[in-house]
mmCIF file of C-alpha atoms and ligand atoms in Angstrom:
data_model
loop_
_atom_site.group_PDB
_atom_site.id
_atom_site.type_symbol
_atom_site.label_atom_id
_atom_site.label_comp_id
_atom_site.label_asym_id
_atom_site.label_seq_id
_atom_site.Cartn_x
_atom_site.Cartn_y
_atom_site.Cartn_z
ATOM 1 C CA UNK A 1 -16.063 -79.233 97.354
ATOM 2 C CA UNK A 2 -16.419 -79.564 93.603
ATOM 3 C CA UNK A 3 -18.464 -82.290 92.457
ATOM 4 C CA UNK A 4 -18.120 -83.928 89.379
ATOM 5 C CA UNK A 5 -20.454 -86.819 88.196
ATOM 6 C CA UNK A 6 -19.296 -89.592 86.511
ATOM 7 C CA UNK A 7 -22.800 -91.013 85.068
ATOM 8 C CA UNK A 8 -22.869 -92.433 81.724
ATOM 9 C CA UNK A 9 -26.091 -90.539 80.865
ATOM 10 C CA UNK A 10 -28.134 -88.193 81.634
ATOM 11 C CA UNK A 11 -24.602 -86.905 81.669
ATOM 12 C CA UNK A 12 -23.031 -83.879 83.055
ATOM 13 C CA UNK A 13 -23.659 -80.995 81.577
ATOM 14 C CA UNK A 14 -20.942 -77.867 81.281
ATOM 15 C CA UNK A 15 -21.732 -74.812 83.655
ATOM 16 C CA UNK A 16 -22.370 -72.613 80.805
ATOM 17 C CA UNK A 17 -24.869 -74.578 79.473
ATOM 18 C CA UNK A 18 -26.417 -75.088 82.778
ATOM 19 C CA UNK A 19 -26.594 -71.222 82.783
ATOM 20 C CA UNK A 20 -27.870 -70.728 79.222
ATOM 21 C CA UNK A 21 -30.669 -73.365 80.374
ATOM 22 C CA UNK A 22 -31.762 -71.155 82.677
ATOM 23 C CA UNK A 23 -32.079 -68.184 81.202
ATOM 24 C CA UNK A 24 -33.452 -69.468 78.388
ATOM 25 C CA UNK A 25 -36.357 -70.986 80.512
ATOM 26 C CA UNK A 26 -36.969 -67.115 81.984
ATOM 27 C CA UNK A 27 -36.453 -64.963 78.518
ATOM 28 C CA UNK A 28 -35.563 -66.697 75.260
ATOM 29 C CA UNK A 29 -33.402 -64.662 72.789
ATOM 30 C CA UNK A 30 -35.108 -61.445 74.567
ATOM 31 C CA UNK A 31 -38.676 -62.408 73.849
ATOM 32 C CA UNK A 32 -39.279 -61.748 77.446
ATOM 33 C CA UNK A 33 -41.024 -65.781 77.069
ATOM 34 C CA UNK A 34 -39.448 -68.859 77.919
ATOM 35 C CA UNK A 35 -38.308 -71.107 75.429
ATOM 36 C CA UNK A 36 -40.890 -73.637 76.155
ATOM 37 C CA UNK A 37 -43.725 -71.116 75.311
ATOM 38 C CA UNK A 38 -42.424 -70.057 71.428
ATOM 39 C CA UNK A 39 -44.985 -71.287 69.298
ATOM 40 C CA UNK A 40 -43.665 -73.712 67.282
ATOM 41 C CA UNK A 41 -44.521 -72.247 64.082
ATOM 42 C CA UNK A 42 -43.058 -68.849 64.685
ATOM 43 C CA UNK A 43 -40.734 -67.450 62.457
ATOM 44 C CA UNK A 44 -38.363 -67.119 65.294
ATOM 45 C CA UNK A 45 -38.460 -70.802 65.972
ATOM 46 C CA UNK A 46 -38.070 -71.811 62.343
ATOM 47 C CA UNK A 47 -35.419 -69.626 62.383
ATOM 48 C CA UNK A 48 -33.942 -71.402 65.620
ATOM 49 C CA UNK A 49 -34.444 -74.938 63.621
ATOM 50 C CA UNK A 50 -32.494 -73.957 60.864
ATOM 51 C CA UNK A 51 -29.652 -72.236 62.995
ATOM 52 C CA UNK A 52 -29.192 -75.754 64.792
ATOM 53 C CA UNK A 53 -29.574 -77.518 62.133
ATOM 54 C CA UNK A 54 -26.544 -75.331 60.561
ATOM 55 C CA UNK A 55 -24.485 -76.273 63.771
ATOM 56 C CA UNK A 56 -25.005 -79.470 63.771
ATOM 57 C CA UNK A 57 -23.599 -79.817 60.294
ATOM 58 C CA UNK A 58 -20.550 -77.709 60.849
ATOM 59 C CA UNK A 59 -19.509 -79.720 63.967
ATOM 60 C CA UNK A 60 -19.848 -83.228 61.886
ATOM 61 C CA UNK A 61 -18.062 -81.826 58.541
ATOM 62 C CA UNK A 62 -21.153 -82.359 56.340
ATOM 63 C CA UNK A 63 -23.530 -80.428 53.677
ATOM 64 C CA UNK A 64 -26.866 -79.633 52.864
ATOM 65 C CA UNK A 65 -26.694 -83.428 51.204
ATOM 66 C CA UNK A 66 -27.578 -84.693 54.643
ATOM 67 C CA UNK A 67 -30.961 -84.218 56.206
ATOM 68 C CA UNK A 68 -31.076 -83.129 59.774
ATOM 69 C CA UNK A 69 -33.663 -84.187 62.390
ATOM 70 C CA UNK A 70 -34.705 -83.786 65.739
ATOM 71 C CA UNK A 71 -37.001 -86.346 67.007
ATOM 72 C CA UNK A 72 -38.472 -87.715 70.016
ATOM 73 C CA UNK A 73 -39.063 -91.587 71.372
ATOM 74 C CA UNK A 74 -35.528 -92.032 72.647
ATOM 75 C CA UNK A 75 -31.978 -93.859 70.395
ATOM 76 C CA UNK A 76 -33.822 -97.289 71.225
ATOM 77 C CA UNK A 77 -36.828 -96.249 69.421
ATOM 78 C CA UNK A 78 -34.659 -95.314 66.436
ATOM 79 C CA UNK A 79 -33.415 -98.757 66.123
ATOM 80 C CA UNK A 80 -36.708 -99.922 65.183
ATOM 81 C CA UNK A 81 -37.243 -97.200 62.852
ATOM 82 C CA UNK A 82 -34.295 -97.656 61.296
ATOM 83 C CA UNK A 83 -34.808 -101.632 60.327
ATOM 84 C CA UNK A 84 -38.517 -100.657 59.272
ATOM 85 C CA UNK A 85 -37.421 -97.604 56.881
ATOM 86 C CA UNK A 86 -34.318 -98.731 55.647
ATOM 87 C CA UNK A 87 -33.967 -102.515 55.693
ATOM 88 C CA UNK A 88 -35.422 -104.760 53.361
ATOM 89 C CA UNK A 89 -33.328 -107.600 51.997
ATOM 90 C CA UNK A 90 -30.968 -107.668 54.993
ATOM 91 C CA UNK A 91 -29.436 -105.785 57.262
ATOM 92 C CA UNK A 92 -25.945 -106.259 58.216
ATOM 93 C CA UNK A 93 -25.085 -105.679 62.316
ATOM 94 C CA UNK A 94 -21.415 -105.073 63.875
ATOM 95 C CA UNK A 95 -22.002 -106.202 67.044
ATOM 96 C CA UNK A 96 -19.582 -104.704 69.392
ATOM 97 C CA UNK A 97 -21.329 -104.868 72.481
ATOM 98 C CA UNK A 98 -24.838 -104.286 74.522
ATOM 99 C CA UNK A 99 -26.075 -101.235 72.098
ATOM 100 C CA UNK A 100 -25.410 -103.197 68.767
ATOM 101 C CA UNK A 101 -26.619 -106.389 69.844
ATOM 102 C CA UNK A 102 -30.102 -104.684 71.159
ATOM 103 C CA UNK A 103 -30.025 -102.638 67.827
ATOM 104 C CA UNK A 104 -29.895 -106.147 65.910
ATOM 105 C CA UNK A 105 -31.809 -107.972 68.054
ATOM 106 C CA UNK A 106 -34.526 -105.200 67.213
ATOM 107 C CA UNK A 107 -33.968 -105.309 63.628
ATOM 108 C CA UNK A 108 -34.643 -108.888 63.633
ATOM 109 C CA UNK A 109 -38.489 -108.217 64.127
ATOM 110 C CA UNK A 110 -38.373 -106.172 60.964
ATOM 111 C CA UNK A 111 -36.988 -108.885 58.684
ATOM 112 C CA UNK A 112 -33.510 -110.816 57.830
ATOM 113 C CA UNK A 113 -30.306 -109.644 59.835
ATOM 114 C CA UNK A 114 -26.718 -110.613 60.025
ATOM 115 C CA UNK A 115 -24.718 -110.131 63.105
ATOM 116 C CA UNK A 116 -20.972 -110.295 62.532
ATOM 117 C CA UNK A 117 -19.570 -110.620 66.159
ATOM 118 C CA UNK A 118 -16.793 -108.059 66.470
ATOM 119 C CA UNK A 119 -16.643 -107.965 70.759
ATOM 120 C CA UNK A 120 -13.632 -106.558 71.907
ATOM 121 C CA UNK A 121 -12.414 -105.872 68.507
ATOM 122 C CA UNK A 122 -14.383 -103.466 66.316
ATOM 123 C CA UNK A 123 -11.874 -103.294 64.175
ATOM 124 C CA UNK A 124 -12.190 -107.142 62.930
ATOM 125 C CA UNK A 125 -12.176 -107.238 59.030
ATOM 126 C CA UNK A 126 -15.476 -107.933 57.482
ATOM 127 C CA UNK A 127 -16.039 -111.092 55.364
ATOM 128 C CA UNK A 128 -15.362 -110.266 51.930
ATOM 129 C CA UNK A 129 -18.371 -109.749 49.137
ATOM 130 C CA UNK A 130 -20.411 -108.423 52.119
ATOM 131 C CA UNK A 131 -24.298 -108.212 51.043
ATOM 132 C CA UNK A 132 -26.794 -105.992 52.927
ATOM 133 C CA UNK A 133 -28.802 -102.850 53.346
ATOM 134 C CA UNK A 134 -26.314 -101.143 55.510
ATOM 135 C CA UNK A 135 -23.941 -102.084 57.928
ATOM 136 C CA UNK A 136 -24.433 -100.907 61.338
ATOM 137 C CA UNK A 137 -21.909 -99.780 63.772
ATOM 138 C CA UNK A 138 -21.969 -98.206 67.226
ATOM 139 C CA UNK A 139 -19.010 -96.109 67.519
ATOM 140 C CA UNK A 140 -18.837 -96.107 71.304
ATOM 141 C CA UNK A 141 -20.596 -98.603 73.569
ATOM 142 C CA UNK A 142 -21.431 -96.645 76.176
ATOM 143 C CA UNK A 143 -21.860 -100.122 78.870
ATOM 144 C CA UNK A 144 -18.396 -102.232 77.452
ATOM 145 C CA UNK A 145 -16.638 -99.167 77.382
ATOM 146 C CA UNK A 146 -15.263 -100.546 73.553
ATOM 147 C CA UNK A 147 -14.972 -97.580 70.895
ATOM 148 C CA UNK A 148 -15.003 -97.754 67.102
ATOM 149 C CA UNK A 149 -11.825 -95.558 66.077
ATOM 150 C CA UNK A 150 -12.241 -96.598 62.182
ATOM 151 C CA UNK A 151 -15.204 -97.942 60.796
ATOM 152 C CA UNK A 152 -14.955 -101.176 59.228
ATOM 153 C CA UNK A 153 -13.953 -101.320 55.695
ATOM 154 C CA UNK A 154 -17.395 -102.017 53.414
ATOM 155 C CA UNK A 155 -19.297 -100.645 50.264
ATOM 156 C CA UNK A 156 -22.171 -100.663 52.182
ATOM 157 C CA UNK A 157 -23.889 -96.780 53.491
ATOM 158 C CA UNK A 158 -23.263 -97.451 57.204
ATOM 159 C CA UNK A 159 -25.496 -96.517 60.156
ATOM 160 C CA UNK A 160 -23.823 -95.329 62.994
ATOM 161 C CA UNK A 161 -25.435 -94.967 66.621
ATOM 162 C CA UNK A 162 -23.029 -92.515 68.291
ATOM 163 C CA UNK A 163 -24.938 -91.623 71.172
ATOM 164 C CA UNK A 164 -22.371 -91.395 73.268
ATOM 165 C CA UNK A 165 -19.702 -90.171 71.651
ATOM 166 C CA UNK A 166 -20.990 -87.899 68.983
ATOM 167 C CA UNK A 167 -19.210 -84.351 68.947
ATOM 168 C CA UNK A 168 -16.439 -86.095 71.397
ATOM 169 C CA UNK A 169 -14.018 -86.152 68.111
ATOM 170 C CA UNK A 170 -14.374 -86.094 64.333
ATOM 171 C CA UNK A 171 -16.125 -88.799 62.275
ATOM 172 C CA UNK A 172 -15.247 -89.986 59.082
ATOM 173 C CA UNK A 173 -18.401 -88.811 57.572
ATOM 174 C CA UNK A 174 -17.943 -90.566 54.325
ATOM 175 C CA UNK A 175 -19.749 -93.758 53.607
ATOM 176 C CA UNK A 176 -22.410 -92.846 56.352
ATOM 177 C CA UNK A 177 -26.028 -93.186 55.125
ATOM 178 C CA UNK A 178 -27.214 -92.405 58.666
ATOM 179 C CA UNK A 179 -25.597 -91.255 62.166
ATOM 180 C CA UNK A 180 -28.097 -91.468 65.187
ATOM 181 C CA UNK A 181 -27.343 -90.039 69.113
ATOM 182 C CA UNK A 182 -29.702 -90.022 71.991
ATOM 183 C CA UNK A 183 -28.849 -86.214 73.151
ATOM 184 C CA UNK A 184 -28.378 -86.958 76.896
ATOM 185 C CA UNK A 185 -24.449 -87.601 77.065
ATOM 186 C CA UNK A 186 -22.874 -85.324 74.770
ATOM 187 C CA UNK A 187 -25.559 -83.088 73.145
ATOM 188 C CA UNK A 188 -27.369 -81.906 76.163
ATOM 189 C CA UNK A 189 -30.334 -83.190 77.657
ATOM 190 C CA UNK A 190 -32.780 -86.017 77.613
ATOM 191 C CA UNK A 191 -35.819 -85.547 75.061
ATOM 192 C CA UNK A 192 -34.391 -85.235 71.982
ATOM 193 C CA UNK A 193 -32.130 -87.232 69.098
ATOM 194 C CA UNK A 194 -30.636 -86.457 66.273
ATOM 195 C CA UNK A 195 -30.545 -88.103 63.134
ATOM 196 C CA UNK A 196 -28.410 -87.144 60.640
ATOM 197 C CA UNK A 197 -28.732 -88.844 56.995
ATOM 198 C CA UNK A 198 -28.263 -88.790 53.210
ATOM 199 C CA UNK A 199 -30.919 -87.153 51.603
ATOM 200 C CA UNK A 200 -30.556 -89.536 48.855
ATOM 201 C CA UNK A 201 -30.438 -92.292 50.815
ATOM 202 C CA UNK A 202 -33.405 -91.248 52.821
ATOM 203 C CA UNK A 203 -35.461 -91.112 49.442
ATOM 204 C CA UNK A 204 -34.926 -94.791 48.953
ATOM 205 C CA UNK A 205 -36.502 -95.475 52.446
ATOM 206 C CA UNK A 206 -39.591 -97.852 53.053
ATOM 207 C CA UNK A 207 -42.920 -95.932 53.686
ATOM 208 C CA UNK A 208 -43.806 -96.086 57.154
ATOM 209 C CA UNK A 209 -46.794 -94.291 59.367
ATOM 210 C CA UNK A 210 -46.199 -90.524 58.767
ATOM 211 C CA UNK A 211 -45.603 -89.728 62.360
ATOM 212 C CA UNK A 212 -42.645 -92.577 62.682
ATOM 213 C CA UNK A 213 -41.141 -91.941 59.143
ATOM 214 C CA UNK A 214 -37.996 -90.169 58.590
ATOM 215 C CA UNK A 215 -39.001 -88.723 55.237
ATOM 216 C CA UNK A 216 -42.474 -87.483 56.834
ATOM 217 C CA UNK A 217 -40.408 -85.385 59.363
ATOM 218 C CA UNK A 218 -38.091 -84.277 56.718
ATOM 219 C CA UNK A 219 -40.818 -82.853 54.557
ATOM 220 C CA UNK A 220 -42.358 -81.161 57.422
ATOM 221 C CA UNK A 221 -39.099 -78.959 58.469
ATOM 222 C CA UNK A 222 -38.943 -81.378 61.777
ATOM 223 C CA UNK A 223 -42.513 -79.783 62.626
ATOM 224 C CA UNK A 224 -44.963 -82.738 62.546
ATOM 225 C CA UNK A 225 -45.726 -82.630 65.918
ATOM 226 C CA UNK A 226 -44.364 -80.115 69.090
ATOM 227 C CA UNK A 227 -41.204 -80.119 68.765
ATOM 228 C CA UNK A 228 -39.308 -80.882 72.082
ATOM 229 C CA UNK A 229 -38.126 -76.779 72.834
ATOM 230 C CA UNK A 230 -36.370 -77.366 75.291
ATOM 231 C CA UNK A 231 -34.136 -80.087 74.801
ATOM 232 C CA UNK A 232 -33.441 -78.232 71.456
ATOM 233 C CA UNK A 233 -32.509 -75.145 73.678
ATOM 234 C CA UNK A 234 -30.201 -77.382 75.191
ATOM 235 C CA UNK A 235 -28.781 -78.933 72.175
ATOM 236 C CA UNK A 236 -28.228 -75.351 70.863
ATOM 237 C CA UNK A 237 -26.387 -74.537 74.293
ATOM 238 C CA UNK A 238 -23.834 -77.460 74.524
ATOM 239 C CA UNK A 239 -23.628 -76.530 70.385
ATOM 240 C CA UNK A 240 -22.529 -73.266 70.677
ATOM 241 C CA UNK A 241 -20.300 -74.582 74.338
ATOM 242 C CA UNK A 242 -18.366 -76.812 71.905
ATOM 243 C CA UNK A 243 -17.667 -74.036 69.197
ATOM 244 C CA UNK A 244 -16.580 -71.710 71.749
ATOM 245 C CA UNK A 245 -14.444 -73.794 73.380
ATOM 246 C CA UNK A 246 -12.529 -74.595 70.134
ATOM 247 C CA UNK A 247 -15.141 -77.081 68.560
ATOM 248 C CA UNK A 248 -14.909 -80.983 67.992
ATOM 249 C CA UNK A 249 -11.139 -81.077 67.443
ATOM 250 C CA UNK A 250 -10.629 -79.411 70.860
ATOM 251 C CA UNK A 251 -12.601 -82.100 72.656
ATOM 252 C CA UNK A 252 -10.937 -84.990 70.869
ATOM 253 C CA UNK A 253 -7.621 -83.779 72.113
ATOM 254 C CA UNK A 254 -8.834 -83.361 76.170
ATOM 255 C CA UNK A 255 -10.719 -86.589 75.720
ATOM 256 C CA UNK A 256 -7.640 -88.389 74.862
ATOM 257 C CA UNK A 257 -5.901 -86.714 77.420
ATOM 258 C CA UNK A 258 -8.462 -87.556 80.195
ATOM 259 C CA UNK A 259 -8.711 -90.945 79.058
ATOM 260 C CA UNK A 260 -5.430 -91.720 78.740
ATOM 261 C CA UNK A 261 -4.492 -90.406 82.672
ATOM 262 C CA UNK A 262 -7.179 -92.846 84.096
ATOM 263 C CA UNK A 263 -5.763 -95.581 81.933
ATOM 264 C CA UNK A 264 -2.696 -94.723 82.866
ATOM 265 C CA UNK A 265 -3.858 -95.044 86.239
ATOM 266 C CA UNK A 266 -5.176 -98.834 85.738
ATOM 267 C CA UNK A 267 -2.069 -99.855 83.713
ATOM 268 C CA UNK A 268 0.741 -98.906 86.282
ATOM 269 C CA UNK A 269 -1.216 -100.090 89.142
ATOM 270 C CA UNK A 270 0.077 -103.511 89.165
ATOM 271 C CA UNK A 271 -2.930 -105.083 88.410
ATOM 272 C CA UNK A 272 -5.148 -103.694 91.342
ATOM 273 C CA UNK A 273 -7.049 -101.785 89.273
ATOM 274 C CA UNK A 274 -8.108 -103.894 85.698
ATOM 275 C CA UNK A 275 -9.663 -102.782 81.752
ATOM 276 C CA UNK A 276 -9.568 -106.102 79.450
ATOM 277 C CA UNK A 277 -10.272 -104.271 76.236
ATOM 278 C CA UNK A 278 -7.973 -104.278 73.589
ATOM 279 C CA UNK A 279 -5.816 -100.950 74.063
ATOM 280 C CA UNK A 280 -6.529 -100.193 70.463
ATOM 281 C CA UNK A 281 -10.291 -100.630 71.132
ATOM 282 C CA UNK A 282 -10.541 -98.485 74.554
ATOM 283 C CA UNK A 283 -13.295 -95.816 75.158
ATOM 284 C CA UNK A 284 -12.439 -92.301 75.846
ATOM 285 C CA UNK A 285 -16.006 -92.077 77.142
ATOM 286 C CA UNK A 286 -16.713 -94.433 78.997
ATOM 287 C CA UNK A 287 -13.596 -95.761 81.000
ATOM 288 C CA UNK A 288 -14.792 -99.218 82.712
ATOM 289 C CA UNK A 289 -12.692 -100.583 85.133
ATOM 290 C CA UNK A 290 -12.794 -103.541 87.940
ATOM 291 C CA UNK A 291 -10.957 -104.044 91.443
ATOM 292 C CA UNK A 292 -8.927 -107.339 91.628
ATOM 293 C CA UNK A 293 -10.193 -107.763 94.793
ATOM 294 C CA UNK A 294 -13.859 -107.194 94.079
ATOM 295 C CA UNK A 295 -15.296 -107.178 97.548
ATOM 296 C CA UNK A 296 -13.394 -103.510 97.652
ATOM 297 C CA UNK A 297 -15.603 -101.911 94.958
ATOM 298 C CA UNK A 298 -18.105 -100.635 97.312
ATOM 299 C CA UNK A 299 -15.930 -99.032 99.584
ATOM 300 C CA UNK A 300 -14.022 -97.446 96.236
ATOM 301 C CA UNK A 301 -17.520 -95.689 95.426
ATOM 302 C CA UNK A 302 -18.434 -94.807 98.690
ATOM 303 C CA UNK A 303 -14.804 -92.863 99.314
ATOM 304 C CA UNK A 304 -15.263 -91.530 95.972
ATOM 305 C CA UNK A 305 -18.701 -90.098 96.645
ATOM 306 C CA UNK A 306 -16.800 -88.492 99.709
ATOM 307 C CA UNK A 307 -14.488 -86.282 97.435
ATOM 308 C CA UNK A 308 -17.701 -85.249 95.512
ATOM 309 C CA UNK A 309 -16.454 -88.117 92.645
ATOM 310 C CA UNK A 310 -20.537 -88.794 91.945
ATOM 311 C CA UNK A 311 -22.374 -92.260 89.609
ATOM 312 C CA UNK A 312 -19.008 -93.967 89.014
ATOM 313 C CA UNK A 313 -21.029 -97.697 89.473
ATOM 314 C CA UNK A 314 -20.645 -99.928 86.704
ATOM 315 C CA UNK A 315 -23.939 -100.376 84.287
ATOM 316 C CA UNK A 316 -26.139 -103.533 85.770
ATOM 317 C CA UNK A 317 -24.876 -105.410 83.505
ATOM 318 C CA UNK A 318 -20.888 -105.137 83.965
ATOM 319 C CA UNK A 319 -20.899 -104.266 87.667
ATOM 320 C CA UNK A 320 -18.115 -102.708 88.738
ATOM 321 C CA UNK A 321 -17.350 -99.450 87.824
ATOM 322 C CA UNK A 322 -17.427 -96.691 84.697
ATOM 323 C CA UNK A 323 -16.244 -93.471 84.712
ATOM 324 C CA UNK A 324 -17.778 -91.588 81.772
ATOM 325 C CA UNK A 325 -15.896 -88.602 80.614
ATOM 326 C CA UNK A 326 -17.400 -86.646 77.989
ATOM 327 C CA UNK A 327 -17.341 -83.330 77.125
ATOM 328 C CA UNK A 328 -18.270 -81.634 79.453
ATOM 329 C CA UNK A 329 -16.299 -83.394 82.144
ATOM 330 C CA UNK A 330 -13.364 -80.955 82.550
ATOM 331 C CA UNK A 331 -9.723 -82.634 83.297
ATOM 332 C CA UNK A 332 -9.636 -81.664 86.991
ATOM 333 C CA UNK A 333 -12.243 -84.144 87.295
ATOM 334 C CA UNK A 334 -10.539 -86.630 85.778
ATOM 335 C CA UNK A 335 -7.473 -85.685 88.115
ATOM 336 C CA UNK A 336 -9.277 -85.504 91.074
ATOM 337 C CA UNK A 337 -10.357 -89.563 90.210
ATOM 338 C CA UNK A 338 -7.162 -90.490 89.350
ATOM 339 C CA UNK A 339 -5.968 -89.211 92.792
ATOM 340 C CA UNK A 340 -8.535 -90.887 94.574
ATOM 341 C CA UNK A 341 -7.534 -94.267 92.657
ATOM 342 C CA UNK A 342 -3.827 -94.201 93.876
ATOM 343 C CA UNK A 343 -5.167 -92.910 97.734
ATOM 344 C CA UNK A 344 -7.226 -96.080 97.476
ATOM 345 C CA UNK A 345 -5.066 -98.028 96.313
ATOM 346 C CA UNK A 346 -2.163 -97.156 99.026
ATOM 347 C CA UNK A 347 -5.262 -97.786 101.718
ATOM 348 C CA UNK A 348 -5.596 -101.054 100.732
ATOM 349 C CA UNK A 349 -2.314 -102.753 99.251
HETATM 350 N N1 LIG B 1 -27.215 -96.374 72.139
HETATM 351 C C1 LIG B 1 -26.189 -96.136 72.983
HETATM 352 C C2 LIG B 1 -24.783 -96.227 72.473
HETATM 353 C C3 LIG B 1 -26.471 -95.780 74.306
HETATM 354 O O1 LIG B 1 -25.465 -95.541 75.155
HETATM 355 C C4 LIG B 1 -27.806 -95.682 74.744
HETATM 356 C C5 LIG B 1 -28.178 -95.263 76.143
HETATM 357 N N2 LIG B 1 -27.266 -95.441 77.117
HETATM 358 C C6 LIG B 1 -28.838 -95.962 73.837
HETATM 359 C C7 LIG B 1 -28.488 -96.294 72.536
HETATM 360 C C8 LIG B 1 -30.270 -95.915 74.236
HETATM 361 O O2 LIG B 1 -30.656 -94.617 74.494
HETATM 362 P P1 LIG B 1 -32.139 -94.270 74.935
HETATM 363 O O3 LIG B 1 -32.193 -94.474 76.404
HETATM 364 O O4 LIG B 1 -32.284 -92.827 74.521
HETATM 365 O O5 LIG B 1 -33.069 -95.166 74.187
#
């Protein structure tokens, strides 16, 4: 039975990568040592850095004007460092959902912040004459299952955390200060994020403890401390996946087709199967759907977990359930839930 899981992150990874992780843990690049054991400082590995950082700029359509980084302490921890570094009048928050409202929340220990309350609709105009910092946006919520398919219109450099759908389909790169992404949905594995920003813009940031600051990192070619080998092997690996495969404008054509067969599901199921977000705003990451007849949602993931359909529950918060299709989840997947949706569904009508 194939088994395909569902989880909103750690996320599945392709089997390709799985394999590259592998070998690469045995014999690295033919070193006859495993990845974890480069030194950090080899020429090799510098060489490695500046490969992926090369990637990573191809696959978001920008230049050597933006600084790429590779850091540890999780997305969360980069909302804090982003409202110590970079805000200091005010910073402006589009809150969409759980991740921007814990991002502003955050920012409000670091000084003044102004949440404009865009839930359901991320694509709400912005008050006019705008004043701020920046303007953050999260371009998917991973929990609401709400994307971002146009940032809002504004003057200001916007931060965008798009942890969960970064390298799912092409950003409009211009206006962007600063793009942030945990690694663990769509870039591989757990232990690493990336953080993508204007070099210019980065020279204007606040000074902060060398170990925490942007800047610091920058100047040090990413190698403060250990870097994190191999969660960068693993970056590297879904990388080089998504440019074989046909790179970002591949995905962004199977993720709208996978998303729109398991909304096509929900919609012509008569109401037994229910998404309340704005079509326009709808995730093709993180599909979140409910029962009508709640007391049947348990019995929907236990049959599901039968036919190998794996972490489909809803986040804590939302209950009910989530199917998270990025990358790497491939479209029979997505068939085989759809199936199980109408079986279900003709069970219990
Ligand atoms: N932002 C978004 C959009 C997320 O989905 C998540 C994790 N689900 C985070 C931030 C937080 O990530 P981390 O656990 O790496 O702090």
């Amino acid at each position: 039975m194939n088994r395909y899981n569902f989880a909103a992150g750690p996320a599945m990874l392709a089997p390709s990568v799985k394999q590259a992780l592998a070998s690469m843990i045995i014999d690295w690049r033919g070193t006859g040592l495993s990845i974890t054991e480069i030194p950090h400082r080899s020429e090799l590995f510098k060489q490695f850095l500046d490969e992926l950082r090369a990637k990573v700029r191809h696959l978001l359509g920008v230049d050597d004007r933006y600084e790429v980084l590779f850091l540890m302490g999780g997305a969360r921890l980069l909302f804090a460092l982003i409202a110590e570094q970079f805000l200091k009048n005010k910073g402006v928050y589009a809150v969409t959902g759980y991740w921007s409202d814990l991002a502003a929340r955050t920012a409000q220990r670091y000084g003044l912040v102004e949440k404009i309350e865009m839930v359901g609709n991320p694509q709400t105009a912005l008050p006019h004459n705008l004043q701020g910092d920046y303007l953050f946006v999260c371009s998917n919520e991973t929990i609401g299952g709400v994307q971002c398919t146009q940032w809002p219109q504004t003057d200001l450099p916007l931060v965008v955390d798009a942890s969960s759908d970064i390298f799912s389909r092409r950003f409009d790169m211009r206006g962007v200060g600063l793009l942030m992404a945990g690694a663990q949905k769509n870039a591989g594995i757990a232990g690493v994020s990336l953080v993508v920003v204007r070099k210019d813009w980065l020279a204007e940031a606040k000074i902060a403890e060398p170990l925490l600051s942007f800047r610091e990192h920058a100047r040090a070619n990413n190698l403060l401390v250990t870097p994190p080998a191999l969660a960068l092997g693993a970056l590297d690996a879904t990388l080089s996946w998504i440019e074989a495969s046909g790179g970002v404008e591949y995905f962004e054509k199977l993720n709208e087709e996978k998303a729109a067969l398991i909304y096509k599901s929900i919609d012509e199921s008569q109401g037994f199967y229910q998404n309340t977000i704005d079509v326009s705003a709808r995730s093709k990451m993180n599909v979140v759907f409910s029962l009508q007849d709640e007391a049947l949602t348990q019995a929907f993931l236990q049959g599901a977990e039968q036919r190998g359909l794996l972490n489909l529950k809803g986040h804590r918060v939302t209950g009910a359930i989530r199917a998270s299709i990025y990358n790497a989840m491939p479209l029979e997947g997505v068939e085989a839930l759809c199936a199980w949706m109408a079986d279900f569904q003709k069970q219990n009508h």
